[in-house]
PDB file of C-alpha atoms in Angstrom:
ATOM      1  CA  MET A   1     -13.777 -69.182 -65.559  1.00 45.00           C
ATOM      2  CA  ALA A   2     -15.298 -66.136 -63.709  1.00 49.00           C
ATOM      3  CA  GLN A   3     -14.106 -65.284 -60.217  1.00 51.00           C
ATOM      4  CA  GLY A   4     -15.667 -63.172 -57.425  1.00 50.00           C
ATOM      5  CA  GLU A   5     -14.770 -62.899 -53.857  1.00 52.00           C
ATOM      6  CA  GLY A   6     -15.302 -65.807 -51.881  1.00 50.00           C
ATOM      7  CA  PHE A   7     -16.787 -68.107 -54.646  1.00 47.00           C
ATOM      8  CA  SER A   8     -16.145 -68.674 -58.388  1.00 45.00           C
ATOM      9  CA  LEU A   9     -18.863 -68.832 -61.121  1.00 45.00           C
ATOM     10  CA  THR A  10     -18.062 -71.976 -63.516  1.00 46.00           C
ATOM     11  CA  GLU A  11     -18.901 -72.016 -67.223  1.00 44.00           C
ATOM     12  CA  HIS A  12     -21.050 -74.961 -66.728  1.00 44.00           C
ATOM     13  CA  GLY A  13     -24.394 -73.673 -67.220  1.00 38.00           C
ATOM     14  CA  GLY A  14     -23.462 -70.785 -64.676  1.00 35.00           C
ATOM     15  CA  LEU A  15     -23.547 -72.829 -61.538  1.00 37.00           C
ATOM     16  CA  LEU A  16     -22.493 -71.240 -58.537  1.00 45.00           C
ATOM     17  CA  CYS A  17     -19.617 -73.293 -56.528  1.00 42.00           C
ATOM     18  CA  LEU A  18     -19.801 -72.203 -52.707  1.00 53.00           C
ATOM     19  CA  ARG A  19     -15.931 -72.152 -52.428  1.00 58.00           C
ATOM     20  CA  ALA A  20     -16.863 -69.528 -49.894  1.00 59.00           C
ATOM     21  CA  MET A  21     -17.625 -72.258 -47.386  1.00 63.00           C
ATOM     22  CA  LYS A  22     -14.158 -73.415 -47.062  1.00 63.00           C
ATOM     23  CA  ASP A  23     -13.209 -69.948 -45.801  1.00 69.00           C
ATOM     24  CA  ALA A  24     -16.413 -68.929 -44.255  1.00 73.00           C
ATOM     25  CA  HIS A  25     -16.410 -66.978 -41.016  1.00 81.00           C
ATOM     26  CA  LYS A  26     -19.014 -68.228 -38.132  1.00 85.00           C
ATOM     27  CA  SER A  27     -21.095 -65.314 -38.732  1.00 87.00           C
ATOM     28  CA  GLN A  28     -21.719 -66.276 -42.570  1.00 85.00           C
ATOM     29  CA  VAL A  29     -22.267 -69.924 -41.493  1.00 86.00           C
ATOM     30  CA  PHE A  30     -25.128 -68.636 -39.010  1.00 90.00           C
ATOM     31  CA  LEU A  31     -26.465 -66.066 -41.658  1.00 90.00           C
ATOM     32  CA  TRP A  32     -26.566 -69.060 -44.207  1.00 89.00           C
ATOM     33  CA  THR A  33     -28.318 -71.325 -41.609  1.00 91.00           C
ATOM     34  CA  LEU A  34     -30.875 -68.776 -40.374  1.00 93.00           C
ATOM     35  CA  GLY A  35     -31.498 -68.121 -44.220  1.00 93.00           C
ATOM     36  CA  SER A  36     -32.032 -72.154 -44.707  1.00 93.00           C
ATOM     37  CA  PHE A  37     -34.441 -71.843 -41.602  1.00 95.00           C
ATOM     38  CA  VAL A  38     -36.605 -68.934 -43.562  1.00 95.00           C
ATOM     39  CA  GLY A  39     -36.168 -70.705 -47.010  1.00 94.00           C
ATOM     40  CA  GLY A  40     -37.497 -73.901 -45.256  1.00 93.00           C
ATOM     41  CA  ILE A  41     -40.431 -72.118 -43.897  1.00 93.00           C
ATOM     42  CA  ALA A  42     -41.078 -70.271 -47.458  1.00 93.00           C
ATOM     43  CA  LEU A  43     -40.979 -73.951 -49.136  1.00 92.00           C
ATOM     44  CA  ARG A  44     -43.331 -75.235 -46.483  1.00 91.00           C
ATOM     45  CA  SER A  45     -45.826 -72.555 -47.247  1.00 90.00           C
ATOM     46  CA  PHE A  46     -45.859 -73.332 -51.077  1.00 91.00           C
ATOM     47  CA  ILE A  47     -45.812 -77.296 -50.988  1.00 91.00           C
ATOM     48  CA  ALA A  48     -47.002 -80.078 -48.772  1.00 89.00           C
ATOM     49  CA  VAL A  49     -44.177 -82.074 -47.273  1.00 88.00           C
ATOM     50  CA  PRO A  50     -45.013 -85.094 -45.495  1.00 90.00           C
ATOM     51  CA  ALA A  51     -43.608 -86.013 -42.143  1.00 88.00           C
ATOM     52  CA  PHE A  52     -41.668 -88.739 -43.648  1.00 92.00           C
ATOM     53  CA  ALA A  53     -39.813 -86.486 -45.877  1.00 91.00           C
ATOM     54  CA  LEU A  54     -39.014 -84.488 -42.906  1.00 92.00           C
ATOM     55  CA  LEU A  55     -37.508 -87.397 -40.981  1.00 93.00           C
ATOM     56  CA  ILE A  56     -35.556 -88.327 -44.039  1.00 94.00           C
ATOM     57  CA  GLY A  57     -34.169 -84.672 -44.479  1.00 93.00           C
ATOM     58  CA  THR A  58     -33.055 -84.910 -40.729  1.00 92.00           C
ATOM     59  CA  ILE A  59     -31.428 -88.082 -40.964  1.00 94.00           C
ATOM     60  CA  VAL A  60     -29.452 -86.978 -44.246  1.00 94.00           C
ATOM     61  CA  GLY A  61     -28.699 -83.695 -42.667  1.00 93.00           C
ATOM     62  CA  GLY A  62     -27.302 -85.406 -39.503  1.00 92.00           C
ATOM     63  CA  VAL A  63     -25.292 -87.987 -41.474  1.00 93.00           C
ATOM     64  CA  SER A  64     -23.733 -85.481 -43.797  1.00 91.00           C
ATOM     65  CA  SER A  65     -22.638 -83.276 -40.981  1.00 89.00           C
ATOM     66  CA  ALA A  66     -21.272 -86.529 -38.812  1.00 91.00           C
ATOM     67  CA  LEU A  67     -19.532 -87.409 -42.065  1.00 91.00           C
ATOM     68  CA  GLY A  68     -18.045 -83.906 -42.540  1.00 87.00           C
ATOM     69  CA  PHE A  69     -16.717 -83.834 -38.715  1.00 86.00           C
ATOM     70  CA  SER A  70     -14.929 -87.362 -39.313  1.00 87.00           C
ATOM     71  CA  LYS A  71     -13.466 -86.359 -42.383  1.00 85.00           C
ATOM     72  CA  GLU A  72     -12.742 -82.601 -41.387  1.00 83.00           C
ATOM     73  CA  ASN A  73     -14.772 -81.835 -44.573  1.00 83.00           C
ATOM     74  CA  ARG A  74     -16.210 -78.419 -43.619  1.00 82.00           C
ATOM     75  CA  MET A  75     -18.551 -78.273 -46.884  1.00 84.00           C
ATOM     76  CA  LEU A  76     -20.091 -81.496 -45.851  1.00 86.00           C
ATOM     77  CA  LYS A  77     -20.504 -80.069 -42.355  1.00 88.00           C
ATOM     78  CA  ILE A  78     -22.235 -76.879 -43.450  1.00 87.00           C
ATOM     79  CA  CYS A  79     -24.451 -78.523 -46.269  1.00 88.00           C
ATOM     80  CA  GLY A  80     -25.725 -80.733 -43.518  1.00 91.00           C
ATOM     81  CA  LEU A  81     -26.118 -78.193 -41.010  1.00 91.00           C
ATOM     82  CA  LEU A  82     -28.033 -76.156 -44.041  1.00 92.00           C
ATOM     83  CA  LEU A  83     -30.458 -78.815 -44.657  1.00 93.00           C
ATOM     84  CA  ILE A  84     -31.213 -79.708 -41.000  1.00 94.00           C
ATOM     85  CA  ALA A  85     -31.816 -75.832 -40.540  1.00 95.00           C
ATOM     86  CA  CYS A  86     -34.260 -76.176 -43.844  1.00 94.00           C
ATOM     87  CA  VAL A  87     -36.322 -79.189 -42.156  1.00 95.00           C
ATOM     88  CA  ALA A  88     -36.456 -77.469 -38.990  1.00 95.00           C
ATOM     89  CA  GLY A  89     -38.240 -74.543 -40.798  1.00 95.00           C
ATOM     90  CA  MET A  90     -40.628 -76.894 -42.544  1.00 94.00           C
ATOM     91  CA  ALA A  91     -41.393 -78.420 -39.231  1.00 93.00           C
ATOM     92  CA  ARG A  92     -42.008 -75.142 -37.446  1.00 92.00           C
ATOM     93  CA  PHE A  93     -44.312 -74.247 -40.395  1.00 91.00           C
ATOM     94  CA  ASP A  94     -46.046 -77.355 -39.876  1.00 88.00           C
ATOM     95  CA  GLN A  95     -46.039 -76.738 -36.160  1.00 85.00           C
ATOM     96  CA  ALA A  96     -47.711 -73.376 -36.573  1.00 81.00           C
ATOM     97  CA  LEU A  97     -50.402 -74.528 -38.798  1.00 80.00           C
ATOM     98  CA  ARG A  98     -51.455 -77.172 -36.924  1.00 76.00           C
ATOM     99  CA  LEU A  99     -52.002 -74.810 -33.930  1.00 66.00           C
ATOM    100  CA  TYR A 100     -54.325 -72.476 -36.106  1.00 62.00           C
ATOM    101  CA  GLN A 101     -56.108 -75.503 -37.588  1.00 60.00           C
ATOM    102  CA  ASN A 102     -56.861 -76.889 -34.117  1.00 56.00           C
ATOM    103  CA  THR A 103     -58.508 -74.014 -32.709  1.00 60.00           C
ATOM    104  CA  PRO A 104     -61.406 -76.034 -31.145  1.00 60.00           C
ATOM    105  CA  VAL A 105     -64.316 -73.929 -32.198  1.00 63.00           C
ATOM    106  CA  ARG A 106     -65.120 -72.411 -35.606  1.00 63.00           C
ATOM    107  CA  THR A 107     -68.589 -71.344 -35.835  1.00 67.00           C
ATOM    108  CA  ASP A 108     -70.822 -69.661 -38.673  1.00 73.00           C
ATOM    109  CA  ARG A 109     -73.607 -68.988 -36.078  1.00 80.00           C
ATOM    110  CA  PRO A 110     -73.372 -66.868 -32.994  1.00 84.00           C
ATOM    111  CA  THR A 111     -72.197 -69.090 -30.040  1.00 85.00           C
ATOM    112  CA  THR A 112     -71.799 -68.006 -26.562  1.00 88.00           C
ATOM    113  CA  PHE A 113     -68.369 -68.197 -24.780  1.00 89.00           C
ATOM    114  CA  GLN A 114     -67.012 -67.376 -21.254  1.00 91.00           C
ATOM    115  CA  GLY A 115     -63.664 -66.868 -20.114  1.00 92.00           C
ATOM    116  CA  VAL A 116     -61.060 -64.934 -18.024  1.00 92.00           C
ATOM    117  CA  ILE A 117     -59.666 -61.490 -19.676  1.00 91.00           C
ATOM    118  CA  TRP A 118     -56.274 -62.687 -20.037  1.00 89.00           C
ATOM    119  CA  GLU A 119     -54.129 -59.190 -21.213  1.00 89.00           C
ATOM    120  CA  GLU A 120     -54.588 -55.670 -20.412  1.00 90.00           C
ATOM    121  CA  PRO A 121     -57.590 -54.417 -22.558  1.00 89.00           C
ATOM    122  CA  ARG A 122     -56.339 -52.363 -25.343  1.00 89.00           C
ATOM    123  CA  HIS A 123     -58.778 -49.089 -25.894  1.00 87.00           C
ATOM    124  CA  THR A 124     -59.202 -46.806 -28.828  1.00 88.00           C
ATOM    125  CA  VAL A 125     -61.915 -44.147 -28.973  1.00 87.00           C
ATOM    126  CA  ALA A 126     -64.630 -46.375 -30.207  1.00 89.00           C
ATOM    127  CA  THR A 127     -63.637 -49.775 -29.029  1.00 90.00           C
ATOM    128  CA  GLN A 128     -61.644 -51.937 -26.617  1.00 91.00           C
ATOM    129  CA  GLN A 129     -59.855 -55.156 -27.745  1.00 91.00           C
ATOM    130  CA  LEU A 130     -59.878 -57.972 -25.127  1.00 90.00           C
ATOM    131  CA  THR A 131     -57.726 -61.145 -25.127  1.00 89.00           C
ATOM    132  CA  VAL A 132     -59.995 -63.517 -23.146  1.00 91.00           C
ATOM    133  CA  ARG A 133     -58.810 -67.322 -22.297  1.00 89.00           C
ATOM    134  CA  VAL A 134     -62.171 -69.591 -23.069  1.00 89.00           C
ATOM    135  CA  HIS A 135     -62.980 -72.302 -21.252  1.00 87.00           C
ATOM    136  CA  ILE A 136     -66.733 -72.715 -21.434  1.00 87.00           C
ATOM    137  CA  VAL A 137     -68.502 -72.744 -25.209  1.00 86.00           C
ATOM    138  CA  ASP A 138     -72.290 -72.868 -25.248  1.00 84.00           C
ATOM    139  CA  ASP A 139     -72.485 -73.729 -21.526  1.00 82.00           C
ATOM    140  CA  LYS A 140     -70.319 -76.751 -22.034  1.00 84.00           C
ATOM    141  CA  GLN A 141     -66.671 -77.108 -21.172  1.00 84.00           C
ATOM    142  CA  ALA A 142     -64.371 -76.451 -23.746  1.00 78.00           C
ATOM    143  CA  PRO A 143     -62.216 -79.575 -24.952  1.00 74.00           C
ATOM    144  CA  ARG A 144     -59.127 -77.464 -24.197  1.00 77.00           C
ATOM    145  CA  GLN A 145     -58.772 -73.738 -23.383  1.00 80.00           C
ATOM    146  CA  PHE A 146     -57.865 -71.082 -26.036  1.00 83.00           C
ATOM    147  CA  PHE A 147     -57.500 -67.473 -26.572  1.00 84.00           C
ATOM    148  CA  LEU A 148     -60.020 -65.197 -28.400  1.00 86.00           C
ATOM    149  CA  ARG A 149     -59.686 -61.513 -29.525  1.00 86.00           C
ATOM    150  CA  VAL A 150     -62.910 -59.722 -28.669  1.00 88.00           C
ATOM    151  CA  VAL A 151     -63.656 -56.298 -29.929  1.00 89.00           C
ATOM    152  CA  SER A 152     -66.130 -54.569 -27.858  1.00 88.00           C
ATOM    153  CA  LYS A 153     -67.797 -51.105 -27.234  1.00 88.00           C
ATOM    154  CA  PRO A 154     -65.451 -49.003 -25.049  1.00 85.00           C
ATOM    155  CA  TYR A 155     -67.895 -49.245 -21.992  1.00 85.00           C
ATOM    156  CA  PRO A 156     -68.223 -50.982 -19.555  1.00 86.00           C
ATOM    157  CA  ASP A 157     -64.420 -51.218 -18.798  1.00 85.00           C
ATOM    158  CA  TYR A 158     -62.778 -54.611 -18.227  1.00 87.00           C
ATOM    159  CA  GLU A 159     -59.677 -55.445 -16.348  1.00 88.00           C
ATOM    160  CA  VAL A 160     -57.577 -58.378 -16.375  1.00 90.00           C
ATOM    161  CA  GLY A 161     -58.531 -61.512 -14.395  1.00 90.00           C
ATOM    162  CA  GLU A 162     -62.150 -60.575 -14.860  1.00 91.00           C
ATOM    163  CA  GLU A 163     -64.772 -63.329 -15.865  1.00 93.00           C
ATOM    164  CA  ILE A 164     -66.653 -62.253 -18.999  1.00 91.00           C
ATOM    165  CA  LYS A 165     -69.496 -64.130 -20.975  1.00 90.00           C
ATOM    166  CA  PHE A 166     -69.923 -62.978 -24.433  1.00 87.00           C
ATOM    167  CA  ARG A 167     -71.729 -64.133 -27.721  1.00 86.00           C
ATOM    168  CA  GLY A 168     -70.373 -63.741 -31.313  1.00 82.00           C
ATOM    169  CA  THR A 169     -69.286 -65.812 -34.245  1.00 78.00           C
ATOM    170  CA  VAL A 170     -65.648 -67.201 -34.690  1.00 74.00           C
TER     171      VAL A 170
END
């Protein structure tokens, strides 16, 4: 059996036994938890995971952690925590994707928008970028307010709080 610092490499197909979990510092556990969260985001970006699977993962992670605490099994506690972090990453990806997909307006034709300039305009030599909180689309109240980034000519100069009406394609 080959040995390294904090872990052992078994001869059974090169499996890495995480004996490091027994002696892990809090900072190492925190790093693994962050890695698991990011891994959940990455995994969810490649495959669709139904909400039911996320619920099952959360329950299994919670039960594993609870059993680890009741039996003083550090490895079980950490495995449950890592599973919960992975599921949280997947859920975070789903939430961000849902926000993006629920933009109330996507048009292939020019549309009229009206809203308030929300942030200080960013100026370049040839353009200015405005962040506009839109509340009216084609002279009708939008189902909910949303933000659009608008790129326009440098003049006229706009300021935060001004009402603006513009036409374009999203």
